[in-house]
Tab-separated table of C-alpha atoms in Angstrom:
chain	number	residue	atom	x	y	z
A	1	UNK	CA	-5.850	3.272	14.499
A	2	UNK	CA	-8.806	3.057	16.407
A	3	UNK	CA	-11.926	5.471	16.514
A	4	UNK	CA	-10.732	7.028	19.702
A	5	UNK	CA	-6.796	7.550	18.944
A	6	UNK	CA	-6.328	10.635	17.441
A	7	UNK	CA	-3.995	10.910	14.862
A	8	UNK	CA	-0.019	11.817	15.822
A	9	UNK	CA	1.921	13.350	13.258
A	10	UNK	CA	5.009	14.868	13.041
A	11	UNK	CA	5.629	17.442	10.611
A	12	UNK	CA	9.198	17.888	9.507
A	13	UNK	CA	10.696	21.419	7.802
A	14	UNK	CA	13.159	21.760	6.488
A	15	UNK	CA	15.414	24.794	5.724
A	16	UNK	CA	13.704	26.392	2.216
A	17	UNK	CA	12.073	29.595	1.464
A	18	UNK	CA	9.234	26.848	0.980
A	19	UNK	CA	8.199	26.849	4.935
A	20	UNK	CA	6.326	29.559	5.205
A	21	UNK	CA	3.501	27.085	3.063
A	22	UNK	CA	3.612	24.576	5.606
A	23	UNK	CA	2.164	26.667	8.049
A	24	UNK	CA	-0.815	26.730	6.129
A	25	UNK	CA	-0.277	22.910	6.077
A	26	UNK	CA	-0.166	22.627	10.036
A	27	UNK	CA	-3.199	24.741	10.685
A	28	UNK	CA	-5.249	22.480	8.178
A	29	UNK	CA	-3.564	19.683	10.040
A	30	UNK	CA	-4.398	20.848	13.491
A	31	UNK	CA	-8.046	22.183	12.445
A	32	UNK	CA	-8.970	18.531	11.540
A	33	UNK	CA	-8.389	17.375	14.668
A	34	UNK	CA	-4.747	15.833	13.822
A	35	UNK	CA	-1.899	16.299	16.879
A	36	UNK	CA	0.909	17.573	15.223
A	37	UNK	CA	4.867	17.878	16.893
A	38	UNK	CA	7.033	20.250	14.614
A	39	UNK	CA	10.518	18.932	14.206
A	40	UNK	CA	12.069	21.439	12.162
A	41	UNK	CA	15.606	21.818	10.764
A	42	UNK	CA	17.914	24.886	12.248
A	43	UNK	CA	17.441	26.444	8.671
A	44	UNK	CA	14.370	26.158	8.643
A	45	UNK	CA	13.997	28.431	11.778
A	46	UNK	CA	15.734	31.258	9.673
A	47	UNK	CA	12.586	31.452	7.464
A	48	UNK	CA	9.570	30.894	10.107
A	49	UNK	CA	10.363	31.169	13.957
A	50	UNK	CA	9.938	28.519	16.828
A	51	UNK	CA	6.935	30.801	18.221
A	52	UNK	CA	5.133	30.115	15.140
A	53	UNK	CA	4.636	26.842	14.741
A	54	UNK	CA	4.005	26.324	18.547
A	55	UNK	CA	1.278	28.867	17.945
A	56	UNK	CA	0.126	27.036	15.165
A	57	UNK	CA	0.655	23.540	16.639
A	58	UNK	CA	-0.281	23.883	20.435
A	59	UNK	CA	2.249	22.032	20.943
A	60	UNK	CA	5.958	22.733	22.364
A	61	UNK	CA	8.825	22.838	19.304
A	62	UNK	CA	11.459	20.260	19.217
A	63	UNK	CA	13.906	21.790	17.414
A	64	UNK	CA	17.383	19.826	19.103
A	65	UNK	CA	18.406	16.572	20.471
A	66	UNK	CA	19.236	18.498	23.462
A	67	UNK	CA	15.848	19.730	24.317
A	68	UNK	CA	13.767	18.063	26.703
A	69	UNK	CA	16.876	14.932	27.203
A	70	UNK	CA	14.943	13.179	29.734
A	71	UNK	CA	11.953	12.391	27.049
A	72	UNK	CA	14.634	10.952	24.989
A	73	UNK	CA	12.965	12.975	21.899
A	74	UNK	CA	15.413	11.642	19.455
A	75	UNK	CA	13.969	8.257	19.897
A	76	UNK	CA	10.189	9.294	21.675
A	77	UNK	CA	8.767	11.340	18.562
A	78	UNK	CA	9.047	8.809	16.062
A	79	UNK	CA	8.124	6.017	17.915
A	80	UNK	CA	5.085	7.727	18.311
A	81	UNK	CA	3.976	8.959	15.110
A	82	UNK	CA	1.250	8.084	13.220
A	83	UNK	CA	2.653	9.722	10.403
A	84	UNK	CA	5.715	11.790	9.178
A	85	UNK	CA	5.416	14.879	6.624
A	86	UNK	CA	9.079	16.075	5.605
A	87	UNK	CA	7.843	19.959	3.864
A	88	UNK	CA	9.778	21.143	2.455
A	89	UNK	CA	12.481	18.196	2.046
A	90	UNK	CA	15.223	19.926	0.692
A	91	UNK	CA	18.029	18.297	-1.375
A	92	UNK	CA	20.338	18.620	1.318
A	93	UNK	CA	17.665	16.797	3.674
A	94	UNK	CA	16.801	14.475	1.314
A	95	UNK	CA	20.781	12.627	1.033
A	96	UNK	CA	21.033	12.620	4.671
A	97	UNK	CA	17.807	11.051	5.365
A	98	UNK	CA	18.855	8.540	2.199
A	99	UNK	CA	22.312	8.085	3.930
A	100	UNK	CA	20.659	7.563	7.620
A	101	UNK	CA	22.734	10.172	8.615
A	102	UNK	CA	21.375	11.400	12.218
A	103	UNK	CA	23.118	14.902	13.163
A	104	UNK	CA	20.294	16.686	14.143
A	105	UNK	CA	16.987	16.291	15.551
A	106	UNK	CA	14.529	15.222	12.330
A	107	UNK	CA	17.010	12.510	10.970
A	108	UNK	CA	17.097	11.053	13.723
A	109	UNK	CA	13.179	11.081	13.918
A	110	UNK	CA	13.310	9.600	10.440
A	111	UNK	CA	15.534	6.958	11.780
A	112	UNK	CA	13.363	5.815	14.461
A	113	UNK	CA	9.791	6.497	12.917
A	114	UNK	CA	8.155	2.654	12.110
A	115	UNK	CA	4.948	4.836	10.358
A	116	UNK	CA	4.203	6.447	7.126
A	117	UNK	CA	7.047	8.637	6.075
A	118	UNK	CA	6.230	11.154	3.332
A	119	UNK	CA	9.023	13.880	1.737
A	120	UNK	CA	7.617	16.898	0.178
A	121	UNK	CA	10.569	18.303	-2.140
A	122	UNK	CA	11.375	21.758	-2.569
A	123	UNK	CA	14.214	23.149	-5.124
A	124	UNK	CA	15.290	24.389	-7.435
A	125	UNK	CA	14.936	22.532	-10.777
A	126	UNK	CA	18.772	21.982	-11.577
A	127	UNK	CA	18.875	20.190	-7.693
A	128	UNK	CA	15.785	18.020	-8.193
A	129	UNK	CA	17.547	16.995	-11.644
A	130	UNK	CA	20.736	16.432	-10.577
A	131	UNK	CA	22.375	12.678	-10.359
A	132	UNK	CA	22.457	12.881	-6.800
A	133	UNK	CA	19.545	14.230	-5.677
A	134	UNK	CA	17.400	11.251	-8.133
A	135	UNK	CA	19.821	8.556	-6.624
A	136	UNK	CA	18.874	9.718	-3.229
A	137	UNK	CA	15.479	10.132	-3.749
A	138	UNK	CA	15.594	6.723	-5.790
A	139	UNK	CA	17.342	5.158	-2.359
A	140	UNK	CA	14.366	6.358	-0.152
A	141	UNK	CA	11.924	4.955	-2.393
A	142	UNK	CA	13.205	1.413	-2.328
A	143	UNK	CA	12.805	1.839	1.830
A	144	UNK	CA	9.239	2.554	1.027
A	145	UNK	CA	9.219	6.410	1.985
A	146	UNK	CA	6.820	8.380	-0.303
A	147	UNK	CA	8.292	10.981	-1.908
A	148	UNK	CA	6.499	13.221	-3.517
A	149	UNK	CA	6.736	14.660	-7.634
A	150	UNK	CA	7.550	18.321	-6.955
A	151	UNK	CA	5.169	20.710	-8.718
A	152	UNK	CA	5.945	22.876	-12.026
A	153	UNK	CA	6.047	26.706	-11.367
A	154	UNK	CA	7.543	29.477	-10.076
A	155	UNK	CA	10.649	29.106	-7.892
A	156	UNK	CA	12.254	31.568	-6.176
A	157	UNK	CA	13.370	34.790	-7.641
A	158	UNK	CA	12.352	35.250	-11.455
A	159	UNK	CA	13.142	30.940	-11.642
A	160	UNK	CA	10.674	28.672	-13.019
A	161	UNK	CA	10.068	25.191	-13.712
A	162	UNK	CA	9.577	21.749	-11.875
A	163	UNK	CA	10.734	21.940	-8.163
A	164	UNK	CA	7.882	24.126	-6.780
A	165	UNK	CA	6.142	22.845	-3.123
A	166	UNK	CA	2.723	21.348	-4.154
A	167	UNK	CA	0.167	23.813	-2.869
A	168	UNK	CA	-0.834	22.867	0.963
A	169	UNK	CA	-4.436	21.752	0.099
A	170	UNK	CA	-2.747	19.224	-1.970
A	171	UNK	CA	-0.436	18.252	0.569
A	172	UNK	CA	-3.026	18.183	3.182
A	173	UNK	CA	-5.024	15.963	0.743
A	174	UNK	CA	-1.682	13.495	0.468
A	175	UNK	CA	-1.044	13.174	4.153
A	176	UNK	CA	-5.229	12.562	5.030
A	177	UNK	CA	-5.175	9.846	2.166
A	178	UNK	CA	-1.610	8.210	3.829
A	179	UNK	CA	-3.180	8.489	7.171
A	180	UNK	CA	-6.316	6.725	6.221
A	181	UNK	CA	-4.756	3.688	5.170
A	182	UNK	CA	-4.211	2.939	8.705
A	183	UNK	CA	-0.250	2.509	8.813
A	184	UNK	CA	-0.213	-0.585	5.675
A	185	UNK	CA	2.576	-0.706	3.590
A	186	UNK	CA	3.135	1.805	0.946
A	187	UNK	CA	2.694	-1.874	-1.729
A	188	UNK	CA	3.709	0.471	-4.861
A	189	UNK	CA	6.331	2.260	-3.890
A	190	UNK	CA	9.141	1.606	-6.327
A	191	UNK	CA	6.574	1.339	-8.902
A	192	UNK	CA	5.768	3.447	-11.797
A	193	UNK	CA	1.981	3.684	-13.026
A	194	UNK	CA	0.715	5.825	-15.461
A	195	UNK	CA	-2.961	7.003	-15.317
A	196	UNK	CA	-5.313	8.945	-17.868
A	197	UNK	CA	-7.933	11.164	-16.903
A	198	UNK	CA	-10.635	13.560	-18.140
A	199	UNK	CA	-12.554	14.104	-21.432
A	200	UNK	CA	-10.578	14.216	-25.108
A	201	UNK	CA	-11.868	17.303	-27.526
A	202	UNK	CA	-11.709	16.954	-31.028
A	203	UNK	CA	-11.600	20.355	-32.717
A	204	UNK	CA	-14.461	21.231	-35.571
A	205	UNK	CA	-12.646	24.612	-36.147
A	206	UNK	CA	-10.728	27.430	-33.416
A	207	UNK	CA	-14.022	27.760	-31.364
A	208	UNK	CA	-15.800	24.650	-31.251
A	209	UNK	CA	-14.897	21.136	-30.521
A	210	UNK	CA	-16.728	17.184	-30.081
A	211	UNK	CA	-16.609	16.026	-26.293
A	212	UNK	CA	-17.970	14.565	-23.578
A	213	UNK	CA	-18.915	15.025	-20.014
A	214	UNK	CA	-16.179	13.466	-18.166
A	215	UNK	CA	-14.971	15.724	-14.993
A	216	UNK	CA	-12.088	13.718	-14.836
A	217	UNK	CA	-12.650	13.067	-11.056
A	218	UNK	CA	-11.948	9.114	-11.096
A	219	UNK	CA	-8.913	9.880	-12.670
A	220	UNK	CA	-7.669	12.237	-10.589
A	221	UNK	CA	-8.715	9.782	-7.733
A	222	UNK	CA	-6.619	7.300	-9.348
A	223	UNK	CA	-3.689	9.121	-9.149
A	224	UNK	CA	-4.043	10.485	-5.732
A	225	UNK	CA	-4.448	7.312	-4.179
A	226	UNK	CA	-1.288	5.826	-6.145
A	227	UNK	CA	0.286	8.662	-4.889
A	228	UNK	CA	-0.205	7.520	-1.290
A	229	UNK	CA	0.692	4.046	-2.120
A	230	UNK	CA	4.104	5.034	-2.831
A	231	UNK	CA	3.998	4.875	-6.588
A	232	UNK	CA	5.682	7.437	-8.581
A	233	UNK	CA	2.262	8.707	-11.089
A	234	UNK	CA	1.791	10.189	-14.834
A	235	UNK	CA	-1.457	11.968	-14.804
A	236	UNK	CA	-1.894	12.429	-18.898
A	237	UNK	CA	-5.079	14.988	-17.754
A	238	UNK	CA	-7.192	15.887	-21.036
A	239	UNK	CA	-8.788	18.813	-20.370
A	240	UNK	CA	-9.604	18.752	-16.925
A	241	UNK	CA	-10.833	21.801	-14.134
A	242	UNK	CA	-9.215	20.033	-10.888
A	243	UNK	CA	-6.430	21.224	-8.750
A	244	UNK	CA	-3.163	18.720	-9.923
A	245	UNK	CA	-2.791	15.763	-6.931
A	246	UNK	CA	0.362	16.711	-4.763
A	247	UNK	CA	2.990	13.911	-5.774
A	248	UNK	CA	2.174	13.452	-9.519
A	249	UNK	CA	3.524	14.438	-12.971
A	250	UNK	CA	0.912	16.155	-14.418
A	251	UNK	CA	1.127	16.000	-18.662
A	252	UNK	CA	-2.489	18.341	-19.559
A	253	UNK	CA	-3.321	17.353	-23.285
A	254	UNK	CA	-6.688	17.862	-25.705
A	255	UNK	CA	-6.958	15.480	-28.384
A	256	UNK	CA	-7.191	12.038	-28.103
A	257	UNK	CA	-3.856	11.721	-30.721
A	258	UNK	CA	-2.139	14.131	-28.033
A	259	UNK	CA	-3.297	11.557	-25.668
A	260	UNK	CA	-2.113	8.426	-27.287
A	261	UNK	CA	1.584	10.347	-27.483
A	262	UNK	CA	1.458	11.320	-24.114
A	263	UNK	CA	0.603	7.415	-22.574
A	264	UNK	CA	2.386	5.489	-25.212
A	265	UNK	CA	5.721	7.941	-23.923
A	266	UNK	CA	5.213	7.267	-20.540
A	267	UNK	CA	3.902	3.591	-20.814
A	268	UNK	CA	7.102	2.698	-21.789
A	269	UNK	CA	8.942	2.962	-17.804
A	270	UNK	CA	5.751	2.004	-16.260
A	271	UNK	CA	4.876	-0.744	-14.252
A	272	UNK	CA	0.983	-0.636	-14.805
A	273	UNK	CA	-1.278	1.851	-17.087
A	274	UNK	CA	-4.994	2.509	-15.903
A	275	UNK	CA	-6.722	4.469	-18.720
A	276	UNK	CA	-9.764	6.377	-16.557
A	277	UNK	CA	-10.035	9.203	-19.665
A	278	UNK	CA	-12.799	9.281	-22.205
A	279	UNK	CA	-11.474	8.971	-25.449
A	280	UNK	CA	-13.376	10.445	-28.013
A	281	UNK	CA	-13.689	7.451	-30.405
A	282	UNK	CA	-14.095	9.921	-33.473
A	283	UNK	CA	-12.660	13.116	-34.676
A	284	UNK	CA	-13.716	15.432	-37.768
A	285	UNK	CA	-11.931	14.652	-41.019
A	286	UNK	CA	-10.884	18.220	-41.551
A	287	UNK	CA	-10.843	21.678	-39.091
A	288	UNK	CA	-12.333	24.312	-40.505
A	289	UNK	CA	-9.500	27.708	-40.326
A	290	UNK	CA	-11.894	29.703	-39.318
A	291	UNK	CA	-15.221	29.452	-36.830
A	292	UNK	CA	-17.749	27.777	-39.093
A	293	UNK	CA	-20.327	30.560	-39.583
A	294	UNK	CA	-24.460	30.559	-40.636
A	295	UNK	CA	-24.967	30.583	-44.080
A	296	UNK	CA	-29.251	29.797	-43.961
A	297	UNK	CA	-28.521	27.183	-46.227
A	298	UNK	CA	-27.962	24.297	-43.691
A	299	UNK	CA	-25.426	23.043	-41.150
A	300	UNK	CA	-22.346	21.494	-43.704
A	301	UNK	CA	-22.367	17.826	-42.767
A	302	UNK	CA	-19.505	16.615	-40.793
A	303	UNK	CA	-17.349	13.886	-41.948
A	304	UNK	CA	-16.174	11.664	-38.813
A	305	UNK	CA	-12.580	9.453	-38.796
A	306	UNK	CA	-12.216	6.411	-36.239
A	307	UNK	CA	-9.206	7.610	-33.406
A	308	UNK	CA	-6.649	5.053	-32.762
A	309	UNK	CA	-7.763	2.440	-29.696
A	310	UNK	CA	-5.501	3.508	-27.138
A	311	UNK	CA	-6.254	0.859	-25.074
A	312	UNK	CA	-6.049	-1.944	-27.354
A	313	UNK	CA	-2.533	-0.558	-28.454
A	314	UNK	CA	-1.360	-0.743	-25.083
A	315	UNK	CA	-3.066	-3.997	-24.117
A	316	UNK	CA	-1.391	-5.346	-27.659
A	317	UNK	CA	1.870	-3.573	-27.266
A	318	UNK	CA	3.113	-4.351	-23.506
A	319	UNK	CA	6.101	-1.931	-22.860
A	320	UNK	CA	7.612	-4.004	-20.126
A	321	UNK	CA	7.453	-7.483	-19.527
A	322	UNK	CA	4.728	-8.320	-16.844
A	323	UNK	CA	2.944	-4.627	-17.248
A	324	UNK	CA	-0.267	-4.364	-16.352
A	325	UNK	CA	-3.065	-2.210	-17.957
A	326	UNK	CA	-6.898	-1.697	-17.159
A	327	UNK	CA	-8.897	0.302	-18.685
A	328	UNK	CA	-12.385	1.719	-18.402
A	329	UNK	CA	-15.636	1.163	-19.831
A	330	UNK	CA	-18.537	3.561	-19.528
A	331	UNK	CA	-21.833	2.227	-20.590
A	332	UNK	CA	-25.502	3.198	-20.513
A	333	UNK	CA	-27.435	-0.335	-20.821
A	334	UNK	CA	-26.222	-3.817	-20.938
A	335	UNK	CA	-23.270	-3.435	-18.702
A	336	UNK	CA	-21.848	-6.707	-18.009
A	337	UNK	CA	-22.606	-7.713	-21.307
A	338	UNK	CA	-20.557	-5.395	-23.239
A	339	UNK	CA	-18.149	-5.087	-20.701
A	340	UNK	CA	-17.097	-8.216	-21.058
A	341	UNK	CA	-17.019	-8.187	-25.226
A	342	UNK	CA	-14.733	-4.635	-24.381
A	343	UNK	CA	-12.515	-6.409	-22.317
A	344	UNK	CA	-12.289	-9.425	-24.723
A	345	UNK	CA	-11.591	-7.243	-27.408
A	346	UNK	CA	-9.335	-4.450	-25.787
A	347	UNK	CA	-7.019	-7.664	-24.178
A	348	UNK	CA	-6.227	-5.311	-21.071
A	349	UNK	CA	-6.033	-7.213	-17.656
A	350	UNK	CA	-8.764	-5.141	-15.899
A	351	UNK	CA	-11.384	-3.698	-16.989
A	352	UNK	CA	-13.921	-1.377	-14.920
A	353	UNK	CA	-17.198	-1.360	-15.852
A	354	UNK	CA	-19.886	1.356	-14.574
A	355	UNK	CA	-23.296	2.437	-15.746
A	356	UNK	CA	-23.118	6.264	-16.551
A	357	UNK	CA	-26.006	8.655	-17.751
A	358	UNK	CA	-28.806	9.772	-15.868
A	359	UNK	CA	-26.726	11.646	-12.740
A	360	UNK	CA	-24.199	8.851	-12.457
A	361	UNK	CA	-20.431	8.635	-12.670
A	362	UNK	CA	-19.595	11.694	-14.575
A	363	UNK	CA	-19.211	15.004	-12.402
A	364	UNK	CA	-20.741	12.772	-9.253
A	365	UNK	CA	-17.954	12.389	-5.996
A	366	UNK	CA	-19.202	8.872	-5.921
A	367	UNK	CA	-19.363	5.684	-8.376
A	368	UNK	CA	-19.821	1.969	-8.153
A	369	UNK	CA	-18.398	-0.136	-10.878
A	370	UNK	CA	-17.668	-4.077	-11.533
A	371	UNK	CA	-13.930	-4.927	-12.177
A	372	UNK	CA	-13.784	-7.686	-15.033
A	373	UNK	CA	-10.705	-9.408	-15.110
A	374	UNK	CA	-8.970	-11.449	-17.632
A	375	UNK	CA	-9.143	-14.561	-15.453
A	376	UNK	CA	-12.635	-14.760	-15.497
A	377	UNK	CA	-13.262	-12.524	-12.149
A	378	UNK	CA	-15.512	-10.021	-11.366
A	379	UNK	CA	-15.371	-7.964	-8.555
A	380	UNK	CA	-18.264	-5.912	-7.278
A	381	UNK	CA	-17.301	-2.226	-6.083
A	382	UNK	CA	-20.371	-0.969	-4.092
A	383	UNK	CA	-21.358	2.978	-4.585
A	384	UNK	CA	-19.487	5.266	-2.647
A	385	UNK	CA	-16.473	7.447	-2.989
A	386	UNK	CA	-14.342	7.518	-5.947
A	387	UNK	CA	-11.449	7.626	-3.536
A	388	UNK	CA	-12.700	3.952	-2.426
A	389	UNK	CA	-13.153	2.743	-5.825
A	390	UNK	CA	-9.741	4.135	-6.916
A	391	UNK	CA	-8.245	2.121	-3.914
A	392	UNK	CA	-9.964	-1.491	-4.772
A	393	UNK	CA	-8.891	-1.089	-8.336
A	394	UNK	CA	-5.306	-0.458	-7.313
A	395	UNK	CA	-5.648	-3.981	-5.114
A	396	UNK	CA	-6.302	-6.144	-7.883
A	397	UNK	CA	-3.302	-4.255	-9.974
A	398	UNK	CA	-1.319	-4.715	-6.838
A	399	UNK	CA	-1.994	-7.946	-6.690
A	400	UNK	CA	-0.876	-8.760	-9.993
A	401	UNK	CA	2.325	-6.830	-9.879
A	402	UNK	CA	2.721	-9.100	-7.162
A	403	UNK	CA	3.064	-5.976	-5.078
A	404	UNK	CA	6.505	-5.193	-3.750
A	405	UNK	CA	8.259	-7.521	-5.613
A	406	UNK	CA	10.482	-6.797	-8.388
A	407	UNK	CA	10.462	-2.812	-9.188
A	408	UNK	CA	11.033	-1.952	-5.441
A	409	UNK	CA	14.269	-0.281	-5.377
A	410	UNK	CA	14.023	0.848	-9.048
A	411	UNK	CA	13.962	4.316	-10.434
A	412	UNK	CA	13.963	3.617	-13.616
């Protein structure tokens, strides 16, 4: 896309009690300057009406294959589109997009679009789970369609559980990150990553706890962008303030042990593990039952015990033939230096280093790291965004998954 063009997409609904949150979705769509052409399902006219979303959209509803016949819109919209947003995808739209079925107005979009398609699921958590619904959603993977995790929460009635819409920030947040890779290929979808993120706590007794200052940011970062590269992303999030990324599986934990049990689980499916979380490299011998209290005789001294090496265990331990893991190394003086001995010693594939202290990297929207690499390469990330950096260091993973070849097609 050029500076000029302004971005066309075309926002599927589909028939859930969902789509009354994607009109929250259009207007942040429309507000940022996107042009947006509803195509939504006859369902999903039962829950929000045509005048709505042409309200909303400014733009006229195509809601048949009938409407408008000499534009040819079953063919004209998704040649168009710079992008297209399925929200909600329902189960029932997600097998007859996987099937190429084309009775209605939106599948055939979906069969013409050459852009960017995303699906948003929306259901309840017995239909996400079901056989068919993963085969189909499996099916539109392998064509390199992004579908989306769906979030944990409530469903409809007194329901809970995983099947929820993401909120529309997030969603707005997915489509502006699909968009902005300028129509390339979605090179890890069919791929499973896992990513860490956040600071570990180590509890001295029910109040207190050792930590650090990580905002958990760059991971988060990490697994949006994945998310918009078609991968299907753990977030293992240790103790982290930030809104979960629309699209991921989202595992909170404290401890760095909870940690290691959460990554080593889902390490074992996944394609490539990028541990962004500060692990607390010590925890207290013991926990005191109580909150340690003033006696005037002194602070008790506090013993310390070594945590496993997450990283190393990985690095040691591949769970899949041809895995790839990087890791993360935050330093405050001789960077390269003992990045490099880190990397050596951790026997990861990737290994980004940054300088941190003094205002930079943790809580900051921006970073600048070097990416060591087993092979002997460094690559220099300059400062800016931690969406950016996130991006470069999923290139040189890409690159040696060999992206697209292999797991595409796979859901494992």
């Amino acid at each position: 896309m050029t500076a000029e063009h302004t971005p066309e997409v075309v926002l599927g609904v589909g028939g859930g009690i969902a789509a009354y949150k994607v009109c929250e979705l259009l207007r942040r769509l429309t507000e940022s300057g996107h042009r947006v052409r509803v195509v939504p399902t006859a369902d999903a006219l039962r829950f929000v009406g045509e005048p709505t979303w042409a309200a909303l959209s400014g733009q006229p509803v195509a809601a048949g294959v009938w409407d408008s016949v000499h534009e040819v819109p079953h063919v004209r919209i998704g040649q168009h589109a710079d992008l297209v947003f399925v929200a909600p995808a329902t189960a029932d739209l997600l097998a007859r997009a996987a099937h190429g079925l084309a009775d209605d107005l939106l599948t055939n979009t979906l069969l013409t679009a050459r852009c960017p398609v995303v699906f948003a699921p929306a259901m309840h958590t017995e239909m996400w789970e079901h056989p068919a619904t993963r085969a189909n959603v499996a099916t539109l993977r392998s064509r390199g369609a992004i579908v989306l995790e769906p979030a944990s929460g409530r469903l409809t009635g007194a329901d809970t559980g995983k099947g929820r819409l993401p909120d529309p920030a997030e969603l707005f947040a997915a489509a502006r990150r699909v968009l902005a890779r300028g129509g390339l290929h979605a090179d890890l979808a069919g791929r499973r990553v896992v990513v860490s993120a956040g600071g570990t706590r180590e509890a001295l007794d029910p109040v207190r706890f050792l930590g650090n200052r990580s905002s958990g940011l760059q991971g988060y970062a990490l697994a949006a962008t994945a998310v918009a590269r078609g991968a299907r992303v753990t977030l293992v999030s240790a103790n982290v303030a930030l809104p979960a990324p629309a699209g991921a599986d989202v595992r909170p934990v404290t401890s760095a042990l909870e940690l290691r049990e959460a990554v080593l689980g889902a390490a074992a499916e996944a394609d490539a593990v990028v541990m962004a979380a500060a692990v607390a490299d010590f925890r207290p011998d013991t926990v005191a039952a109580g909150k340690i209290k003033k006696t005037g005789a002194g602070p008790a001294p506090i013993t310390l015990v070594e945590n496993p090496d997450i990283l190393a265990e990985i690095s040691g331990k591949r769970a899949r033939p041809g895995q790839i893991v990087a890791g993360f190394a935050a330093e405050t003086d001789n960077v390269l230096e003992n990045g490099r001995d880190k990397l050596r010693r951790k026997g990861c594939d990737l290994l980004v280093v940054n300088q941190v202290g003094d205002g930079r990297a943790f809580g900051t929207a921006d970073n600048q790291a070097v990416v060591l690499g087993a092979d002997g390469s460094a690559t220099e990330i300059p400062y800016g965004p931690k969406e950016g950096l996130a991006d470069r260091v999923w290139d040189l993973v890409a690159e040696r998954l060999g992206a697209g070849a292999g797991a595409a097609g796979t859901d494992r």
